[in-house]
CSV table of C-alpha atoms and ligand atoms in Angstrom, one decimal:
chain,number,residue,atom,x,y,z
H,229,UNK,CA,16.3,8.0,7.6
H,230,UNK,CA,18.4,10.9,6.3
H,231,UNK,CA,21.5,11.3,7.3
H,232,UNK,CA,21.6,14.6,8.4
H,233,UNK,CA,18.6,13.7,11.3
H,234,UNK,CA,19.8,10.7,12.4
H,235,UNK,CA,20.4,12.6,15.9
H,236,UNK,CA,16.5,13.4,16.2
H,237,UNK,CA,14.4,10.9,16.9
H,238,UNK,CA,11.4,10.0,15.7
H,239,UNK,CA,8.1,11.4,17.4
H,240,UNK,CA,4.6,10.5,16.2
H,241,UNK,CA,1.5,12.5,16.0
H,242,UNK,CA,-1.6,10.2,15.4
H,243,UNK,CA,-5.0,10.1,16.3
H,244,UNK,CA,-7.8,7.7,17.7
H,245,UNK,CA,-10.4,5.3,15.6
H,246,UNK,CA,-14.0,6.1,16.6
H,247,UNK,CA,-15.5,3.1,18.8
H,248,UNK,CA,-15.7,-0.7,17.3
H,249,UNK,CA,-19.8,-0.6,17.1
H,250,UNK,CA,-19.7,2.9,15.5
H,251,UNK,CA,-17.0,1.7,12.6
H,252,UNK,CA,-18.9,-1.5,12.3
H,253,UNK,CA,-21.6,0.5,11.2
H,254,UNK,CA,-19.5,2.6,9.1
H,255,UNK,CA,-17.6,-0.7,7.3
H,256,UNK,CA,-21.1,-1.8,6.7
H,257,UNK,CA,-22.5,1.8,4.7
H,258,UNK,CA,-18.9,1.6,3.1
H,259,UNK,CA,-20.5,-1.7,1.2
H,260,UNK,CA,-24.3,-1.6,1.1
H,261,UNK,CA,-23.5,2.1,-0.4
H,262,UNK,CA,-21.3,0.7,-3.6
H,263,UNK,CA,-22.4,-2.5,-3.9
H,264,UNK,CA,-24.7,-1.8,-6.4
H,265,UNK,CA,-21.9,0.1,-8.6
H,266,UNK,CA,-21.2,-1.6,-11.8
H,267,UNK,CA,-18.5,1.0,-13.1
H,268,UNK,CA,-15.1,-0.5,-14.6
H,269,UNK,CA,-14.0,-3.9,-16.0
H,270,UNK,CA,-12.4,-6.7,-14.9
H,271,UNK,CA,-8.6,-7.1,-16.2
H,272,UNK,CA,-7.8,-9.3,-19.2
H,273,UNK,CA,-4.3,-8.4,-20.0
H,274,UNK,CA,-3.3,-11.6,-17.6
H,275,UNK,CA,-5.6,-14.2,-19.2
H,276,UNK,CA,-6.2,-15.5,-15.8
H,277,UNK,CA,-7.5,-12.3,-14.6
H,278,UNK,CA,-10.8,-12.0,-17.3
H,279,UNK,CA,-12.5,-15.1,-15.4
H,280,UNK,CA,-12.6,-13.3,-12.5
H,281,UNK,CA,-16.2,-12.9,-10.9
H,282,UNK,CA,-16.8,-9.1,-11.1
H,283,UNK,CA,-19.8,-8.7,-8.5
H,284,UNK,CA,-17.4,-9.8,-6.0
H,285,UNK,CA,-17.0,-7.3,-3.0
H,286,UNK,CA,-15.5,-7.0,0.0
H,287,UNK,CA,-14.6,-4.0,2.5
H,288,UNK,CA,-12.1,-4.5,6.0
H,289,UNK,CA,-10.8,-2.7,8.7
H,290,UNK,CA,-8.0,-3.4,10.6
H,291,UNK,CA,-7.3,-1.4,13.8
H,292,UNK,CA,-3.5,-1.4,15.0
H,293,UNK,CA,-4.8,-2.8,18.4
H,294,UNK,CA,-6.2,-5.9,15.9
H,295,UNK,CA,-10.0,-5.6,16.4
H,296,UNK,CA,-11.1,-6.6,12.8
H,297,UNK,CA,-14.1,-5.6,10.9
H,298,UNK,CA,-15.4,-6.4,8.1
H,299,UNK,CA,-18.0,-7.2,5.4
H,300,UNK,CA,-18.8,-8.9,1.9
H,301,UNK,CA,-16.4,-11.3,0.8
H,302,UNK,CA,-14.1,-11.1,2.5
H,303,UNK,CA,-12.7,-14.7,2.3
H,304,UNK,CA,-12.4,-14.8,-1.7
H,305,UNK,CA,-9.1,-15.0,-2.3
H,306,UNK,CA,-7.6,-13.2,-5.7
H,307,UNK,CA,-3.7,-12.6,-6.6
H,308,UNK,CA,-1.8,-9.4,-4.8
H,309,UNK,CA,-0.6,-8.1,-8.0
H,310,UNK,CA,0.9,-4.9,-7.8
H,311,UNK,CA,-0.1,-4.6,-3.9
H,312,UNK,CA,3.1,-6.9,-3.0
H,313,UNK,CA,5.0,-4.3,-4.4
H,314,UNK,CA,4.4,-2.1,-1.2
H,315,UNK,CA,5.4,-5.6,1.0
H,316,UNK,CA,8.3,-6.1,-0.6
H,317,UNK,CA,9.7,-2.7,-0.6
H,318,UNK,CA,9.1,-2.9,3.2
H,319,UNK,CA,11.2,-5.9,2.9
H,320,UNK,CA,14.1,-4.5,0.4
H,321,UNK,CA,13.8,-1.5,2.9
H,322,UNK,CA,14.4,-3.2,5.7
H,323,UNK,CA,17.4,-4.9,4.6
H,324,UNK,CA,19.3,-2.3,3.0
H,325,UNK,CA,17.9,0.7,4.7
H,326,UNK,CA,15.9,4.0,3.4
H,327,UNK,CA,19.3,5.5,1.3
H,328,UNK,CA,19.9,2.4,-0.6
H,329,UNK,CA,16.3,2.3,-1.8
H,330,UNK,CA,16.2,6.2,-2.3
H,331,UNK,CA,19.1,6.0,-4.4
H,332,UNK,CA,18.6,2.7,-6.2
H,333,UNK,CA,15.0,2.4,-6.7
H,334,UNK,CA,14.1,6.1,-6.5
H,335,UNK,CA,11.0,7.5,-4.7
H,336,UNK,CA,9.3,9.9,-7.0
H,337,UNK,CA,6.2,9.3,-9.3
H,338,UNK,CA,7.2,8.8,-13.2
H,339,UNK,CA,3.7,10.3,-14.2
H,340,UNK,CA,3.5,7.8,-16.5
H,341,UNK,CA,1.2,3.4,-16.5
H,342,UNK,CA,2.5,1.2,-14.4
H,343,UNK,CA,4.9,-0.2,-17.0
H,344,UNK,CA,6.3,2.3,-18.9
H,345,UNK,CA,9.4,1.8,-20.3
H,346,UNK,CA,9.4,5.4,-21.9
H,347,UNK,CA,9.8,6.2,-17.9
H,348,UNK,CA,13.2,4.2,-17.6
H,349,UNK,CA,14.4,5.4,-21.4
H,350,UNK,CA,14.0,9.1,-19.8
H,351,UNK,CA,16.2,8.7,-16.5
H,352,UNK,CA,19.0,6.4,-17.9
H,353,UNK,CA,17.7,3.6,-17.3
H,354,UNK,CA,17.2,4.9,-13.5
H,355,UNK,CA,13.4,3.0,-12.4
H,356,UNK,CA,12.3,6.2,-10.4
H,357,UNK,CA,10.2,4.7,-8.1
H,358,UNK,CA,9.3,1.3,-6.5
H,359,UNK,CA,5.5,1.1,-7.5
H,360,UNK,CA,6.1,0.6,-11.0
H,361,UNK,CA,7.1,-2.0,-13.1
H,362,UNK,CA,10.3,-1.0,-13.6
H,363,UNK,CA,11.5,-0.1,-10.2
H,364,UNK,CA,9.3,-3.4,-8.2
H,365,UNK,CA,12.0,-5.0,-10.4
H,366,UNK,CA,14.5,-3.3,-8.9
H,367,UNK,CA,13.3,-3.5,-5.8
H,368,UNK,CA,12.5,-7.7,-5.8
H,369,UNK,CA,16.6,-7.7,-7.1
H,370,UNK,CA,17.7,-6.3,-3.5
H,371,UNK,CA,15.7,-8.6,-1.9
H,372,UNK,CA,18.7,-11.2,0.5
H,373,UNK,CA,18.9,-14.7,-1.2
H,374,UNK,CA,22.0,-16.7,-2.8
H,375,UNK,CA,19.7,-17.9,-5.5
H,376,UNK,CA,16.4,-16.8,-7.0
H,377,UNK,CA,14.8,-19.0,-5.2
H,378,UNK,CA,16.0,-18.1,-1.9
H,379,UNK,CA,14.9,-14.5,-2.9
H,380,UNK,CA,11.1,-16.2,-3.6
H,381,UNK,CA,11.0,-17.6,-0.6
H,382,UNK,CA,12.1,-14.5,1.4
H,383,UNK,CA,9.7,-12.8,0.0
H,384,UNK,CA,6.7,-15.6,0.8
H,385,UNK,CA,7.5,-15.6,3.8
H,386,UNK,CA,8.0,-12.0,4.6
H,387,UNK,CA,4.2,-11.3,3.4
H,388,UNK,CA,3.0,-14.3,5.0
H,389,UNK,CA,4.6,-12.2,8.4
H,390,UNK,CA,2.5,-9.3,7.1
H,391,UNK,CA,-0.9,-11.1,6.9
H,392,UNK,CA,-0.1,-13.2,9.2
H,393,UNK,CA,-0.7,-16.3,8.0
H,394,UNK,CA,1.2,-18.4,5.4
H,395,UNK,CA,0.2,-17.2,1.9
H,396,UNK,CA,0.1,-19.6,-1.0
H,397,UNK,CA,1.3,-19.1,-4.5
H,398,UNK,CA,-1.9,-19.3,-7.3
H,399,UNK,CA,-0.4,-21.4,-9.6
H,400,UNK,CA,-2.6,-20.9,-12.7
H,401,UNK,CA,-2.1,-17.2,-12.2
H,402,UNK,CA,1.5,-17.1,-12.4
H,403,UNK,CA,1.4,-19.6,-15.1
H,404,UNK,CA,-1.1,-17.2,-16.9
H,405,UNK,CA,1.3,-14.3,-16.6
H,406,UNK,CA,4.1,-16.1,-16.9
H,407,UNK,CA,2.9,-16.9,-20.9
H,408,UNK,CA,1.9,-13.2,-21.3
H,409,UNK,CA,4.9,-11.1,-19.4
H,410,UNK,CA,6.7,-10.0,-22.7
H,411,UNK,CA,6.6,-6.2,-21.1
H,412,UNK,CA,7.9,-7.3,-17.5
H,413,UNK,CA,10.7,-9.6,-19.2
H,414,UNK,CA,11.7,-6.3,-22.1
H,415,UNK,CA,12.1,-4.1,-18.5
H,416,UNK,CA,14.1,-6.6,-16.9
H,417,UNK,CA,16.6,-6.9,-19.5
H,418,UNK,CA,16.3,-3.3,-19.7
H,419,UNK,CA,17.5,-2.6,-16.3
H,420,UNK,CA,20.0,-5.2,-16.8
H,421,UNK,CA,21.6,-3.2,-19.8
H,422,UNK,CA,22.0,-0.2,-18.0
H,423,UNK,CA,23.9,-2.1,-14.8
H,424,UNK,CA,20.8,-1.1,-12.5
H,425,UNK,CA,20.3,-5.1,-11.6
H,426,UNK,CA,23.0,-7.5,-10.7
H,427,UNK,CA,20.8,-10.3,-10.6
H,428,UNK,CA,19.7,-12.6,-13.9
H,429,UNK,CA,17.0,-11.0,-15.5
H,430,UNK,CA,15.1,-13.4,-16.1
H,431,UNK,CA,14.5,-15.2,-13.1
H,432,UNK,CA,14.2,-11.7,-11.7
H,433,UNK,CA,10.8,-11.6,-13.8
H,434,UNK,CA,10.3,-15.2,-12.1
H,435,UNK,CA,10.3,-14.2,-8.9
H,436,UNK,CA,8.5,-11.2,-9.5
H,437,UNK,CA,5.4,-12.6,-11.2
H,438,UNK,CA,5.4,-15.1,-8.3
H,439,UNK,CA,5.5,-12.2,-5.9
H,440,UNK,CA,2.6,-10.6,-7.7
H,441,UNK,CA,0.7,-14.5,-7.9
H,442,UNK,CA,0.2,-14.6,-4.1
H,443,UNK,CA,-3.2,-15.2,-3.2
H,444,UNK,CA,-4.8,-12.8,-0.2
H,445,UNK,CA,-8.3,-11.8,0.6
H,446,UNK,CA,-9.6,-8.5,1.9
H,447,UNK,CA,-9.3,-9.4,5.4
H,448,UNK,CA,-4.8,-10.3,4.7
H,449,UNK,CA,-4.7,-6.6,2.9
H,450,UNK,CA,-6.1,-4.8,6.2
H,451,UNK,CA,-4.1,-6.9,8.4
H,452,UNK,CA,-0.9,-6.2,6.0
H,453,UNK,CA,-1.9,-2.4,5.9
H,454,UNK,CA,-2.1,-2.5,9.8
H,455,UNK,CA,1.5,-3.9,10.2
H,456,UNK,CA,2.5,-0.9,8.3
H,457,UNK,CA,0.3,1.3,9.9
H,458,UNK,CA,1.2,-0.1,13.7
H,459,UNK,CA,4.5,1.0,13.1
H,460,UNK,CA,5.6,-2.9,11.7
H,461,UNK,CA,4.3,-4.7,13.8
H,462,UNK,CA,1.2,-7.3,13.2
H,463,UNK,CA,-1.3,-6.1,15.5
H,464,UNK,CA,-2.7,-9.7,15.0
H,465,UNK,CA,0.2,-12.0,15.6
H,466,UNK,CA,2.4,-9.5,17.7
H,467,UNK,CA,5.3,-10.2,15.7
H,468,UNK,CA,7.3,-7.4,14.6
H,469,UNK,CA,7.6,-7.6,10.6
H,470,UNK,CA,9.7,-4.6,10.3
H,471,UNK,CA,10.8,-1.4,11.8
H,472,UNK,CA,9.3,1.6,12.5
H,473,UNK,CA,11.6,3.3,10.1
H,474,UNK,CA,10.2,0.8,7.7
H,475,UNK,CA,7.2,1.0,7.9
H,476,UNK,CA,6.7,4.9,7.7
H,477,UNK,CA,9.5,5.3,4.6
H,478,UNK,CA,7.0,2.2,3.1
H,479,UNK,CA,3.6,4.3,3.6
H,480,UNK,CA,5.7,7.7,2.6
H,481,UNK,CA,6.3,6.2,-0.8
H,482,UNK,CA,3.0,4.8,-1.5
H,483,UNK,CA,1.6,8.8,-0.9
H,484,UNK,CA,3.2,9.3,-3.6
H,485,UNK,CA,3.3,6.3,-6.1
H,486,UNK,CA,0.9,3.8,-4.5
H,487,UNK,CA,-2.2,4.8,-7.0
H,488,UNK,CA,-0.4,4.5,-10.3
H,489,UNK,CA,-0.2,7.9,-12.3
H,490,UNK,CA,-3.8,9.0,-10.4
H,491,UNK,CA,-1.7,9.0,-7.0
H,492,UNK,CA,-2.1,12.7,-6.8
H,493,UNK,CA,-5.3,12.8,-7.5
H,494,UNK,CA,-6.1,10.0,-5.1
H,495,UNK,CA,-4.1,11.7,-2.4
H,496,UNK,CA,-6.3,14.9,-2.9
H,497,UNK,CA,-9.3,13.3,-2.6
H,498,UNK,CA,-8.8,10.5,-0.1
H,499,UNK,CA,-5.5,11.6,2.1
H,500,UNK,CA,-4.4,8.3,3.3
H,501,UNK,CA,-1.2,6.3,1.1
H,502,UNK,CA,-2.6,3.2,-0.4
H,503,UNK,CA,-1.5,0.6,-3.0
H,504,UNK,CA,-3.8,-1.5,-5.7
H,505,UNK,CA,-3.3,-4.1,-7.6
H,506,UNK,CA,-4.8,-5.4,-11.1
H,507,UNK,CA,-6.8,-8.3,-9.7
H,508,UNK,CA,-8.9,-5.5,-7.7
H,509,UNK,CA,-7.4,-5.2,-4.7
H,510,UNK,CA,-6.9,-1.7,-2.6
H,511,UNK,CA,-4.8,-1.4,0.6
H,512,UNK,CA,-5.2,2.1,2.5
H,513,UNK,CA,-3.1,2.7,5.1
H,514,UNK,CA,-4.1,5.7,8.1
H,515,UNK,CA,-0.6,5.7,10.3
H,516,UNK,CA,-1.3,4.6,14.0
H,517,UNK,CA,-4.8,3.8,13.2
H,518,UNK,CA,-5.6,1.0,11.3
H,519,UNK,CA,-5.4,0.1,7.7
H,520,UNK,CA,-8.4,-0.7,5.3
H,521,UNK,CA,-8.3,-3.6,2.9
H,522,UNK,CA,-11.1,-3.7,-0.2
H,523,UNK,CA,-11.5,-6.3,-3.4
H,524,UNK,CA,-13.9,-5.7,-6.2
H,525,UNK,CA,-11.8,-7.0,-9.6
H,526,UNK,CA,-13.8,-3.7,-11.6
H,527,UNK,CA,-11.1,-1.6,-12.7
H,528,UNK,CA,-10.8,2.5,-13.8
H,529,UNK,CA,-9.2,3.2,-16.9
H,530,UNK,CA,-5.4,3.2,-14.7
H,531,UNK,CA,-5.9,-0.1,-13.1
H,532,UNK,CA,-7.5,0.8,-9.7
H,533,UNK,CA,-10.9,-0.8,-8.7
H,534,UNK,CA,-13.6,1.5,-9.0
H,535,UNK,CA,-15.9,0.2,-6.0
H,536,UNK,CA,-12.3,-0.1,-3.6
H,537,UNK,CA,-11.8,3.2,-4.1
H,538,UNK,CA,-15.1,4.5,-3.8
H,539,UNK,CA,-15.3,2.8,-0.3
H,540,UNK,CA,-12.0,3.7,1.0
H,541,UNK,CA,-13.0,7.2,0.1
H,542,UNK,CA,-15.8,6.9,2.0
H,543,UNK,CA,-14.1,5.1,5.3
H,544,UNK,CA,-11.7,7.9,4.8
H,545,UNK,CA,-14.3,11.0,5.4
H,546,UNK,CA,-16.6,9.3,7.8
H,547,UNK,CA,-13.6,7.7,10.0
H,548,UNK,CA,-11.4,10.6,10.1
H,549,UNK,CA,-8.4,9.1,8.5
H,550,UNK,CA,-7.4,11.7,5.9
H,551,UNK,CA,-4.4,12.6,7.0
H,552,UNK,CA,-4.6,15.9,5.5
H,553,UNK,CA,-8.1,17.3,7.5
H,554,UNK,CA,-8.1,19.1,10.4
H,555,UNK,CA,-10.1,21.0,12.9
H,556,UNK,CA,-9.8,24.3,14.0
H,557,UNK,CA,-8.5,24.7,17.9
H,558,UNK,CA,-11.2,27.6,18.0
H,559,UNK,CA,-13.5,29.3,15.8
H,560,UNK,CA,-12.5,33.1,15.4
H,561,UNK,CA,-14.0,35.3,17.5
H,562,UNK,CA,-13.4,32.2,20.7
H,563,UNK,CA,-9.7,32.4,20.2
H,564,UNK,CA,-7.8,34.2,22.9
H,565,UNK,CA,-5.7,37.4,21.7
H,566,UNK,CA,-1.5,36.4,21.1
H,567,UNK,CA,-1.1,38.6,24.6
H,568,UNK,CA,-3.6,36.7,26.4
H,569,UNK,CA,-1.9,33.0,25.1
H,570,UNK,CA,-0.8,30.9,27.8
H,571,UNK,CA,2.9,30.2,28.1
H,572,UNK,CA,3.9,26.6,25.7
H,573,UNK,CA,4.1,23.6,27.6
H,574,UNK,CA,1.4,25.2,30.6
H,575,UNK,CA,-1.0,22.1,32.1
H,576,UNK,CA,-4.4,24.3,31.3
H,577,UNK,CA,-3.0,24.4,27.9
H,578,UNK,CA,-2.0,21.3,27.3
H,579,UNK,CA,-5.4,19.4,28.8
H,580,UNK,CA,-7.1,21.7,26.5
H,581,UNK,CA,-4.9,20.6,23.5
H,582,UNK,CA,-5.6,16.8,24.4
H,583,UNK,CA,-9.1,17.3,25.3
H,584,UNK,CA,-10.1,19.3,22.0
H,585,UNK,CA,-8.2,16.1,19.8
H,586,UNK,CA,-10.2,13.5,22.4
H,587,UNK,CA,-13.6,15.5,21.0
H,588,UNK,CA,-12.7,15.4,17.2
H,589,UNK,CA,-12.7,11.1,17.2
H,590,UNK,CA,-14.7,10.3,18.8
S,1087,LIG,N1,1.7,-8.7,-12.2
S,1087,LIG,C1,1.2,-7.5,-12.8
S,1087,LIG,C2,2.1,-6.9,-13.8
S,1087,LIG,O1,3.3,-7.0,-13.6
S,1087,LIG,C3,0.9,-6.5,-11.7
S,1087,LIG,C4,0.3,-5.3,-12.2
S,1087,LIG,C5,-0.6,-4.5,-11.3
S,1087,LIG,O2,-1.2,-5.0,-10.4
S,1087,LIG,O3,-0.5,-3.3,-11.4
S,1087,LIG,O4,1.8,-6.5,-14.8
């Protein structure tokens, strides 16, 4: 939190899912409705990646009370990628607190792909924000850990807390990345030579590509985005992952970073903060509600699957999870005159308030 409203707590204004049988039949529309889209290709740049099947698709919903639902394939499992980024900034987050990682790693979006290193050359050497390349570096660097492969393990386990269950490194993936991470490796040292690390670069990179090799299927990624969304804890399990803090400075950067360079253009169409990876995963997360995990490995031109985002689009609308849509309290013409307002905090107005927000979730 800021310093300068650390005397103010935190209150939360959130909403209600619609009823489990009605977003059954909503998870289910999500899927028959894209299934047929063939749009995008799979990703090659990790070897490992191109033998992905690409009419895989799955679409889940976790609701912070931990109903689950879900359809397609959503036991295939396929490597995190970029999603563990948003985990392990939770993580970082959680043990350094929201200044460290402000300063550090930097919140704002660099405009530029994923891993840029025209973005770092630009800022001395500064990453700018956690969801790229150069700044998920920075970020795995702060995770606790005498030795690299402390760090590793911190970070397997902390997911595993997230998805709540233990998640399992894909061997041939990281191998395959491993062979091809000349980019990732050229960052490291990077942030190395401007002091921005104090951690050995190169099994920085190692623990990082093994980060990004966890396996997960649709159903982890909702259960994940629900932790975040439940205020960190696993509505699943029960177990708090991290704090509430946590978990909303987690979901404030992923509005704006979460979606590569498209991330505004994702935030204007969907409203909900979300993370993808290259393997063809999407996590969206609606605060208080639930979070919604996809996989379909076709990819847009900036690395986000095209079906995964056409879904959570459509979850988004016909669940009422942008954050950004509203009601109004009254049509004009039924709104009572300034003079005829009742007084703030009076019980008529208040049921009224509650009642009207009851109506809209339904
Ligand atoms: N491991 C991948 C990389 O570092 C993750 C990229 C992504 O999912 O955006 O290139």
């Amino acid at each position: 939190m800021h310093r300068e409203l650390r005397d103010v707590p935190q209150a939360v204004s959130t909403g209600a899912l619609p009823p489990p049988a009605r977003i059954d039949r909503i998870v289910e529309a999500a899927h028959s409705r894209y299934l047929p889209l063939e749009d995008g290709a799979v990703a090659d740049y990790i070897p490992v990646l191109a033998a992905a099947d690409p009419d895989l698709f799955a679409v889940a919903v976790t609701e912070t009370d931990g109903d689950v639902h879900e359809v397609g394939d959503v036991g295939d499992r396929f490597t995190i990628q970029s999603i563990s980024k948003a985990f392990v900034f939770a993580l970082a987050c959680e043990a350094h607190g929201h200044m460290v990682l402000r300063e550090r790693v930097g919140v704002d979006n660099t405009g530029l792909p994923f891993n840029s290193v025209i973005a770092m050359e630009l800022g001395d050497g500064h990453p700018r924000n956690p969801m790229v390349n150069a700044g998920a570096l920075a970020t795995t660097a702060l995770v606790p850990g005498a030795t690299p492969a402390e760090q590793w393990e911190r970070v397997r386990t902390g997911l595993s807390r997230f998805a709540g269950r233990s998640l399992e490194l894909d061997g041939e993936a990281y191998h395959s990345e491993m062979l091809t991470n000349h980019r990732n490796r050229a960052l490291a040292q990077l942030l190395e030579s401007y002091g921005r690390v104090e951690v050995d670069p190169v099994s920085l990179v190692d623990v990082y590509t093994r980060q990004c090799s966890l396996r997960v299927t649709a159903h982890d990624l909702a259960v994940m985005g629900a932790t975040l969304a439940d205020g960190g804890v696993n509505p699943v399990t029960g177990e708090r992952v991290v704090s509430g803090q946590t978990a909303r400075d987690t979901l404030a950067v992923l509005a704006s970073t979460g979606m590569y360079e498209r991330s505004g253009t994702w935030m204007f169409e969907v409203g909900l903060p979300a993370k993808s990876g290259v393997a063809g995963g999407i996590v969206a997360i609606a605060p208080g509600k639930g979070a919604i995990g996809t996989f379909s490995p076709r990819l847009d031109s900036a690395g986000n699957s095209v079906r995964g985002q056409r879904a959570t689009a459509y979850l988004s609308r016909a669940l009422g999870l942008n954050l950004f849509a509203s009601a109004a309290h009254a049509e004009p013409g039924q709104r009572s005159g300034p003079g005829e307002r009742s007084a703030p905090g009076d019980e008529q107005s208040m049921a009224r308030k509650t009642g009207s927000g009851e109506d809209r979730t339904a």
